[in-house]
Tab-separated table of N, CA, C and O in Angstrom:
chain	number	residue	atom	x	y	z
A	1	MET	N	92.218	121.082	104.095
A	1	MET	CA	91.871	119.693	104.208
A	1	MET	C	92.656	119.070	105.345
A	1	MET	O	93.738	119.519	105.673
A	2	GLU	N	92.140	118.003	105.904
A	2	GLU	CA	92.720	117.396	107.080
A	2	GLU	C	94.174	116.989	106.866
A	2	GLU	O	95.076	117.451	107.523
A	3	GLU	N	94.405	116.081	105.952
A	3	GLU	CA	95.745	115.625	105.687
A	3	GLU	C	95.875	115.387	104.207
A	3	GLU	O	94.924	115.053	103.532
A	4	SER	N	97.064	115.558	103.670
A	4	SER	CA	97.262	115.371	102.248
A	4	SER	C	97.387	113.894	101.930
A	4	SER	O	98.057	113.147	102.629
A	5	HIS	N	96.731	113.492	100.884
A	5	HIS	CA	96.776	112.105	100.444
A	5	HIS	C	97.516	112.009	99.112
A	5	HIS	O	97.476	110.991	98.465
A	6	GLU	N	98.195	113.099	98.726
A	6	GLU	CA	98.840	113.180	97.428
A	6	GLU	C	99.813	112.033	97.219
A	6	GLU	O	99.808	111.396	96.175
A	7	SER	N	100.645	111.737	98.200
A	7	SER	CA	101.637	110.692	98.029
A	7	SER	C	101.005	109.314	97.936
A	7	SER	O	101.614	108.382	97.456
A	8	GLU	N	99.761	109.192	98.386
A	8	GLU	CA	99.070	107.917	98.351
A	8	GLU	C	98.264	107.745	97.080
A	8	GLU	O	97.749	106.670	96.817
A	9	MET	N	98.131	108.803	96.279
A	9	MET	CA	97.215	108.764	95.152
A	9	MET	C	97.939	108.474	93.853
A	9	MET	O	99.006	108.995	93.585
A	10	LYS	N	97.310	107.639	93.067
A	10	LYS	CA	97.700	107.454	91.678
A	10	LYS	C	96.400	107.516	90.918
A	10	LYS	O	95.578	106.612	90.999
A	11	VAL	N	96.187	108.589	90.217
A	11	VAL	CA	94.914	108.779	89.547
A	11	VAL	C	95.171	108.951	88.058
A	11	VAL	O	95.961	109.789	87.657
A	12	GLU	N	94.521	108.121	87.264
A	12	GLU	CA	94.523	108.302	85.824
A	12	GLU	C	93.109	108.686	85.463
A	12	GLU	O	92.168	107.972	85.775
A	13	CYS	N	92.962	109.804	84.796
A	13	CYS	CA	91.631	110.372	84.670
A	13	CYS	C	90.850	109.905	83.464
A	13	CYS	O	89.666	109.697	83.545
A	14	HIS	N	91.504	109.771	82.358
A	14	HIS	CA	90.768	109.288	81.207
A	14	HIS	C	91.717	108.709	80.183
A	14	HIS	O	92.853	109.097	80.057
A	15	SER	N	91.215	107.708	79.518
A	15	SER	CA	91.952	107.139	78.403
A	15	SER	C	90.947	106.984	77.272
A	15	SER	O	89.943	106.308	77.411
A	16	GLY	N	91.194	107.670	76.195
A	16	GLY	CA	90.227	107.651	75.107
A	16	GLY	C	88.974	108.402	75.503
A	16	GLY	O	89.040	109.519	75.984
A	17	THR	N	87.828	107.768	75.338
A	17	THR	CA	86.563	108.417	75.640
A	17	THR	C	86.025	108.046	77.009
A	17	THR	O	85.024	108.587	77.446
A	18	VAL	N	86.674	107.118	77.690
A	18	VAL	CA	86.204	106.662	79.003
A	18	VAL	C	86.918	107.450	80.093
A	18	VAL	O	88.143	107.502	80.131
A	19	ARG	N	86.127	108.074	80.959
A	19	ARG	CA	86.710	108.810	82.089
A	19	ARG	C	86.690	107.903	83.300
A	19	ARG	O	85.641	107.373	83.662
A	20	ARG	N	87.847	107.707	83.924
A	20	ARG	CA	87.956	106.831	85.078
A	20	ARG	C	88.990	107.401	86.040
A	20	ARG	O	89.876	108.133	85.643
A	21	SER	N	88.867	107.009	87.287
A	21	SER	CA	89.900	107.310	88.276
A	21	SER	C	90.483	105.988	88.726
A	21	SER	O	89.756	105.018	88.913
A	22	HIS	N	91.759	105.968	88.896
A	22	HIS	CA	92.432	104.776	89.396
A	22	HIS	C	93.241	105.199	90.609
A	22	HIS	O	94.296	105.802	90.476
A	23	HIS	N	92.715	104.900	91.770
A	23	HIS	CA	93.379	105.274	93.008
A	23	HIS	C	94.263	104.132	93.473
A	23	HIS	O	93.990	102.963	93.188
A	24	SER	N	95.275	104.470	94.211
A	24	SER	CA	96.160	103.449	94.750
A	24	SER	C	95.376	102.536	95.685
A	24	SER	O	94.337	102.938	96.226
A	25	PRO	N	95.874	101.325	95.894
A	25	PRO	CA	95.187	100.422	96.833
A	25	PRO	C	95.021	101.042	98.223
A	25	PRO	O	94.009	100.831	98.883
A	26	LYS	N	95.998	101.833	98.672
A	26	LYS	CA	95.927	102.461	99.996
A	26	LYS	C	94.770	103.460	100.065
A	26	LYS	O	94.021	103.500	101.042
A	27	VAL	N	94.607	104.264	99.017
A	27	VAL	CA	93.526	105.252	98.983
A	27	VAL	C	92.177	104.537	98.886
A	27	VAL	O	91.222	104.904	99.580
A	28	LYS	N	92.100	103.515	98.030
A	28	LYS	CA	90.845	102.758	97.911
A	28	LYS	C	90.461	102.143	99.256
A	28	LYS	O	89.298	102.178	99.648
A	29	LYS	N	91.447	101.595	99.952
A	29	LYS	CA	91.165	100.985	101.252
A	29	LYS	C	90.660	102.033	102.233
A	29	LYS	O	89.704	101.796	102.978
A	30	ASN	N	91.283	103.206	102.239
A	30	ASN	CA	90.873	104.307	103.106
A	30	ASN	C	89.434	104.728	102.793
A	30	ASN	O	88.598	104.856	103.699
A	31	LEU	N	89.135	104.933	101.513
A	31	LEU	CA	87.790	105.358	101.118
A	31	LEU	C	86.757	104.285	101.458
A	31	LEU	O	85.682	104.595	101.981
A	32	THR	N	87.086	103.043	101.169
A	32	THR	CA	86.158	101.945	101.453
A	32	THR	C	85.905	101.823	102.949
A	32	THR	O	84.763	101.637	103.383
A	33	SER	N	86.947	101.962	103.748
A	33	SER	CA	86.807	101.896	105.201
A	33	SER	C	85.897	103.016	105.705
A	33	SER	O	85.004	102.791	106.530
A	34	ARG	N	86.113	104.219	105.211
A	34	ARG	CA	85.268	105.360	105.602
A	34	ARG	C	83.812	105.124	105.214
A	34	ARG	O	82.900	105.373	105.995
A	35	LEU	N	83.606	104.627	103.995
A	35	LEU	CA	82.235	104.397	103.524
A	35	LEU	C	81.562	103.264	104.300
A	35	LEU	O	80.362	103.325	104.571
A	36	ASN	N	82.326	102.252	104.677
A	36	ASN	CA	81.760	101.176	105.499
A	36	ASN	C	81.316	101.700	106.859
A	36	ASN	O	80.261	101.315	107.371
A	37	ARG	N	82.126	102.591	107.451
A	37	ARG	CA	81.736	103.206	108.732
A	37	ARG	C	80.476	104.037	108.569
A	37	ARG	O	79.571	103.992	109.408
A	38	ILE	N	80.410	104.790	107.478
A	38	ILE	CA	79.234	105.621	107.212
A	38	ILE	C	78.000	104.734	107.037
A	38	ILE	O	76.927	105.042	107.567
A	39	GLU	N	78.176	103.643	106.331
A	39	GLU	CA	77.069	102.705	106.139
A	39	GLU	C	76.564	102.189	107.486
A	39	GLU	O	75.359	102.108	107.725
A	40	GLY	N	77.494	101.886	108.388
A	40	GLY	CA	77.111	101.458	109.734
A	40	GLY	C	76.388	102.556	110.495
A	40	GLY	O	75.421	102.297	111.221
A	41	GLN	N	76.866	103.788	110.327
A	41	GLN	CA	76.201	104.924	110.991
A	41	GLN	C	74.770	105.082	110.482
A	41	GLN	O	73.860	105.361	111.269
A	42	ILE	N	74.574	104.900	109.200
A	42	ILE	CA	73.227	105.012	108.618
A	42	ILE	C	72.318	103.935	109.205
A	42	ILE	O	71.174	104.215	109.593
A	43	ARG	N	72.827	102.707	109.288
A	43	ARG	CA	72.030	101.637	109.902
A	43	ARG	C	71.706	101.980	111.352
A	43	ARG	O	70.596	101.732	111.832
A	44	GLY	N	72.660	102.593	112.050
A	44	GLY	CA	72.429	103.017	113.429
A	44	GLY	C	71.335	104.063	113.528
A	44	GLY	O	70.498	104.028	114.434
A	45	ILE	N	71.321	104.993	112.591
A	45	ILE	CA	70.286	106.031	112.574
A	45	ILE	C	68.914	105.400	112.341
A	45	ILE	O	67.935	105.769	112.998
A	46	LYS	N	68.846	104.436	111.428
A	46	LYS	CA	67.571	103.740	111.204
A	46	LYS	C	67.094	103.074	112.497
A	46	LYS	O	65.911	103.132	112.839
A	47	GLY	N	68.041	102.483	113.225
A	47	GLY	CA	67.695	101.861	114.498
A	47	GLY	C	67.193	102.867	115.516
A	47	GLY	O	66.254	102.591	116.268
A	48	LEU	N	67.820	104.029	115.552
A	48	LEU	CA	67.381	105.077	116.472
A	48	LEU	C	65.945	105.506	116.162
A	48	LEU	O	65.145	105.721	117.076
A	49	ILE	N	65.656	105.625	114.898
A	49	ILE	CA	64.297	106.016	114.509
A	49	ILE	C	63.307	104.916	114.885
A	49	ILE	O	62.227	105.200	115.409
A	50	ASP	N	63.679	103.664	114.630
A	50	ASP	CA	62.805	102.532	115.006
A	50	ASP	C	62.533	102.501	116.511
A	50	ASP	O	61.459	102.094	116.936
A	51	LYS	N	63.506	102.958	117.300
A	51	LYS	CA	63.360	102.955	118.767
A	51	LYS	C	62.749	104.248	119.292
A	51	LYS	O	62.718	104.481	120.500
A	52	ASP	N	62.309	105.117	118.388
A	52	ASP	CA	61.718	106.396	118.780
A	52	ASP	C	62.664	107.239	119.636
A	52	ASP	O	62.254	107.899	120.592
A	53	THR	N	63.934	107.243	119.256
A	53	THR	CA	64.940	108.035	119.959
A	53	THR	C	64.632	109.519	119.797
A	53	THR	O	64.120	109.960	118.767
A	54	TYR	N	64.965	110.277	120.802
A	54	TYR	CA	64.745	111.725	120.821
A	54	TYR	C	65.310	112.357	119.547
A	54	TYR	O	66.448	112.077	119.137
A	55	CYS	N	64.506	113.202	118.907
A	55	CYS	CA	64.840	113.772	117.601
A	55	CYS	C	66.219	114.438	117.559
A	55	CYS	O	66.972	114.267	116.600
A	56	ASP	N	66.550	115.204	118.589
A	56	ASP	CA	67.818	115.919	118.599
A	56	ASP	C	68.995	114.948	118.553
A	56	ASP	O	70.011	115.229	117.912
A	57	ASP	N	68.863	113.797	119.205
A	57	ASP	CA	69.932	112.796	119.183
A	57	ASP	C	70.093	112.197	117.784
A	57	ASP	O	71.215	111.948	117.331
A	58	VAL	N	68.972	111.998	117.103
A	58	VAL	CA	69.028	111.473	115.729
A	58	VAL	C	69.670	112.507	114.814
A	58	VAL	O	70.531	112.179	113.983
A	59	ILE	N	69.287	113.750	114.966
A	59	ILE	CA	69.854	114.829	114.140
A	59	ILE	C	71.361	114.932	114.355
A	59	ILE	O	72.126	115.143	113.412
A	60	THR	N	71.803	114.754	115.579
A	60	THR	CA	73.242	114.775	115.869
A	60	THR	C	73.958	113.670	115.100
A	60	THR	O	75.041	113.895	114.537
A	61	GLN	N	73.374	112.498	115.039
A	61	GLN	CA	73.974	111.387	114.303
A	61	GLN	C	73.965	111.649	112.796
A	61	GLN	O	74.926	111.310	112.094
A	62	ILE	N	72.902	112.258	112.312
A	62	ILE	CA	72.838	112.611	110.889
A	62	ILE	C	73.941	113.610	110.551
A	62	ILE	O	74.603	113.506	109.516
A	63	SER	N	74.166	114.561	111.432
A	63	SER	CA	75.224	115.542	111.235
A	63	SER	C	76.595	114.866	111.163
A	63	SER	O	77.446	115.246	110.349
A	64	ALA	N	76.801	113.864	111.994
A	64	ALA	CA	78.075	113.128	111.979
A	64	ALA	C	78.269	112.412	110.643
A	64	ALA	O	79.383	112.383	110.093
A	65	VAL	N	77.198	111.847	110.106
A	65	VAL	CA	77.274	111.163	108.812
A	65	VAL	C	77.591	112.166	107.702
A	65	VAL	O	78.430	111.903	106.832
A	66	GLN	N	76.945	113.319	107.744
A	66	GLN	CA	77.210	114.341	106.738
A	66	GLN	C	78.677	114.782	106.786
A	66	GLN	O	79.314	114.949	105.747
A	67	SER	N	79.205	114.929	107.972
A	67	SER	CA	80.604	115.306	108.131
A	67	SER	C	81.532	114.217	107.574
A	67	SER	O	82.522	114.513	106.902
A	68	ALA	N	81.198	112.972	107.846
A	68	ALA	CA	82.004	111.857	107.350
A	68	ALA	C	81.962	111.797	105.818
A	68	ALA	O	82.989	111.557	105.168
A	69	LEU	N	80.805	112.024	105.237
A	69	LEU	CA	80.698	112.051	103.777
A	69	LEU	C	81.502	113.206	103.188
A	69	LEU	O	82.131	113.067	102.129
A	70	ASN	N	81.495	114.338	103.873
A	70	ASN	CA	82.308	115.469	103.418
A	70	ASN	C	83.790	115.104	103.415
A	70	ASN	O	84.539	115.524	102.539
A	71	GLY	N	84.210	114.317	104.386
A	71	GLY	CA	85.603	113.865	104.432
A	71	GLY	C	85.958	113.012	103.224
A	71	GLY	O	87.040	113.159	102.635
A	72	VAL	N	85.054	112.133	102.834
A	72	VAL	CA	85.269	111.308	101.640
A	72	VAL	C	85.338	112.207	100.407
A	72	VAL	O	86.229	112.056	99.559
A	73	SER	N	84.436	113.165	100.324
A	73	SER	CA	84.435	114.091	99.187
A	73	SER	C	85.739	114.877	99.102
A	73	SER	O	86.266	115.097	98.012
A	74	LYS	N	86.261	115.302	100.232
A	74	LYS	CA	87.512	116.072	100.243
A	74	LYS	C	88.668	115.257	99.681
A	74	LYS	O	89.485	115.766	98.920
A	75	ILE	N	88.744	113.997	100.067
A	75	ILE	CA	89.816	113.130	99.565
A	75	ILE	C	89.689	112.973	98.046
A	75	ILE	O	90.672	113.097	97.309
A	76	LEU	N	88.471	112.713	97.581
A	76	LEU	CA	88.253	112.545	96.141
A	76	LEU	C	88.515	113.839	95.380
A	76	LEU	O	89.132	113.831	94.312
A	77	LEU	N	88.072	114.958	95.930
A	77	LEU	CA	88.277	116.240	95.271
A	77	LEU	C	89.758	116.582	95.180
A	77	LEU	O	90.232	117.074	94.155
A	78	GLU	N	90.496	116.297	96.240
A	78	GLU	CA	91.939	116.566	96.229
A	78	GLU	C	92.620	115.802	95.095
A	78	GLU	O	93.409	116.359	94.327
A	79	GLY	N	92.321	114.524	94.978
A	79	GLY	CA	92.910	113.718	93.903
A	79	GLY	C	92.474	114.208	92.536
A	79	GLY	O	93.272	114.263	91.589
A	80	HIS	N	91.212	114.577	92.425
A	80	HIS	CA	90.688	115.067	91.151
A	80	HIS	C	91.403	116.347	90.725
A	80	HIS	O	91.829	116.482	89.574
A	81	LEU	N	91.568	117.269	91.672
A	81	LEU	CA	92.243	118.530	91.359
A	81	LEU	C	93.709	118.319	90.996
A	81	LEU	O	94.194	118.849	89.995
A	82	LYS	N	94.408	117.563	91.814
A	82	LYS	CA	95.856	117.412	91.641
A	82	LYS	C	96.231	116.558	90.435
A	82	LYS	O	97.364	116.650	89.962
A	83	HIS	N	95.310	115.751	89.987
A	83	HIS	CA	95.662	114.853	88.897
A	83	HIS	C	94.786	115.067	87.664
A	83	HIS	O	95.276	115.499	86.633
A	84	CYS	N	93.499	114.783	87.782
A	84	CYS	CA	92.600	114.846	86.620
A	84	CYS	C	92.531	116.245	86.027
A	84	CYS	O	92.700	116.427	84.819
A	85	VAL	N	92.252	117.224	86.866
A	85	VAL	CA	92.080	118.598	86.371
A	85	VAL	C	93.392	119.109	85.787
A	85	VAL	O	93.416	119.649	84.675
A	86	VAL	N	94.485	118.917	86.507
A	86	VAL	CA	95.791	119.384	86.020
A	86	VAL	C	96.124	118.728	84.684
A	86	VAL	O	96.533	119.401	83.722
A	87	GLU	N	95.916	117.423	84.596
A	87	GLU	CA	96.216	116.688	83.368
A	87	GLU	C	95.409	117.223	82.187
A	87	GLU	O	95.952	117.466	81.115
A	88	ARG	N	94.120	117.429	82.406
A	88	ARG	CA	93.267	117.889	81.308
A	88	ARG	C	93.584	119.329	80.905
A	88	ARG	O	93.554	119.660	79.716
A	89	VAL	N	93.911	120.187	81.871
A	89	VAL	CA	94.293	121.563	81.532
A	89	VAL	C	95.592	121.543	80.731
A	89	VAL	O	95.730	122.259	79.730
A	90	GLN	N	96.543	120.723	81.143
A	90	GLN	CA	97.813	120.626	80.409
A	90	GLN	C	97.611	120.120	78.984
A	90	GLN	O	98.380	120.455	78.090
A	91	GLU	N	96.553	119.335	78.776
A	91	GLU	CA	96.231	118.839	77.439
A	91	GLU	C	95.436	119.865	76.634
A	91	GLU	O	95.067	119.612	75.498
A	92	GLY	N	95.145	121.013	77.256
A	92	GLY	CA	94.415	122.075	76.570
A	92	GLY	C	92.907	121.974	76.708
A	92	GLY	O	92.176	122.691	76.039
A	93	ASP	N	92.434	121.096	77.574
A	93	ASP	CA	90.997	120.895	77.767
A	93	ASP	C	90.512	121.791	78.903
A	93	ASP	O	90.438	121.376	80.057
A	94	ASP	N	90.181	123.036	78.572
A	94	ASP	CA	89.715	123.988	79.583
A	94	ASP	C	88.277	123.727	80.016
A	94	ASP	O	87.805	124.304	80.996
A	95	GLU	N	87.567	122.858	79.309
A	95	GLU	CA	86.197	122.503	79.672
A	95	GLU	C	86.147	121.877	81.075
A	95	GLU	O	85.140	121.964	81.771
A	96	VAL	N	87.249	121.277	81.486
A	96	VAL	CA	87.308	120.646	82.803
A	96	VAL	C	87.102	121.667	83.919
A	96	VAL	O	86.621	121.329	84.997
A	97	LEU	N	87.441	122.921	83.664
A	97	LEU	CA	87.264	123.956	84.692
A	97	LEU	C	85.788	124.226	84.952
A	97	LEU	O	85.380	124.391	86.105
A	98	ASP	N	84.981	124.237	83.895
A	98	ASP	CA	83.531	124.389	84.079
A	98	ASP	C	82.968	123.185	84.823
A	98	ASP	O	82.109	123.325	85.688
A	99	GLU	N	83.454	122.001	84.466
A	99	GLU	CA	83.030	120.784	85.156
A	99	GLU	C	83.385	120.863	86.643
A	99	GLU	O	82.571	120.519	87.504
A	100	LEU	N	84.584	121.347	86.938
A	100	LEU	CA	85.032	121.482	88.320
A	100	LEU	C	84.157	122.474	89.093
A	100	LEU	O	83.778	122.208	90.241
A	101	LEU	N	83.842	123.596	88.478
A	101	LEU	CA	82.977	124.580	89.137
A	101	LEU	C	81.603	123.996	89.441
A	101	LEU	O	81.048	124.227	90.523
A	102	THR	N	81.063	123.222	88.522
A	102	THR	CA	79.776	122.558	88.748
A	102	THR	C	79.877	121.592	89.924
A	102	THR	O	78.990	121.535	90.781
A	103	THR	N	80.972	120.847	89.976
A	103	THR	CA	81.194	119.904	91.070
A	103	THR	C	81.285	120.629	92.413
A	103	THR	O	80.670	120.223	93.390
A	104	ILE	N	82.020	121.715	92.457
A	104	ILE	CA	82.178	122.481	93.692
A	104	ILE	C	80.839	123.059	94.137
A	104	ILE	O	80.494	123.011	95.322
A	105	LYS	N	80.069	123.580	93.190
A	105	LYS	CA	78.738	124.099	93.528
A	105	LYS	C	77.862	123.008	94.122
A	105	LYS	O	77.135	123.229	95.088
A	106	ARG	N	77.941	121.807	93.560
A	106	ARG	CA	77.152	120.672	94.073
A	106	ARG	C	77.581	120.332	95.498
A	106	ARG	O	76.751	120.030	96.347
A	107	LEU	N	78.871	120.362	95.759
A	107	LEU	CA	79.376	120.052	97.097
A	107	LEU	C	78.997	121.109	98.124
A	107	LEU	O	78.873	120.806	99.314
A	108	MET	N	78.781	122.334	97.671
A	108	MET	CA	78.495	123.426	98.602
A	108	MET	C	77.010	123.576	98.909
A	108	MET	O	76.633	124.418	99.711
A	109	LYS	N	76.171	122.748	98.328
A	109	LYS	CA	74.726	122.826	98.595
A	109	LYS	C	74.426	122.493	100.023
A	109	LYS	O	75.037	121.744	100.687
């Protein structure tokens, strides 16, 4: 992964029956900033299509968006592994490992 966000993360995975993540304000700001940029890139791609931009140029922009989304996923996955998964395994909940494998398979599509 690009850079570790471990020191920036505070993740609480579940309390009772509700599963939630609670990221530090710094991590939330980072994720929100990345997603806002991605949202702008998507609007840009729509504009390129409206302007009949050359297909290869549009595909290049789509690839950039996919890469940016992968970056967001990596940050979330890192926090999930280091906190949620570890916490649940320590509590004896091995079901989280199957959930993690399903998540990884989804990310690798």
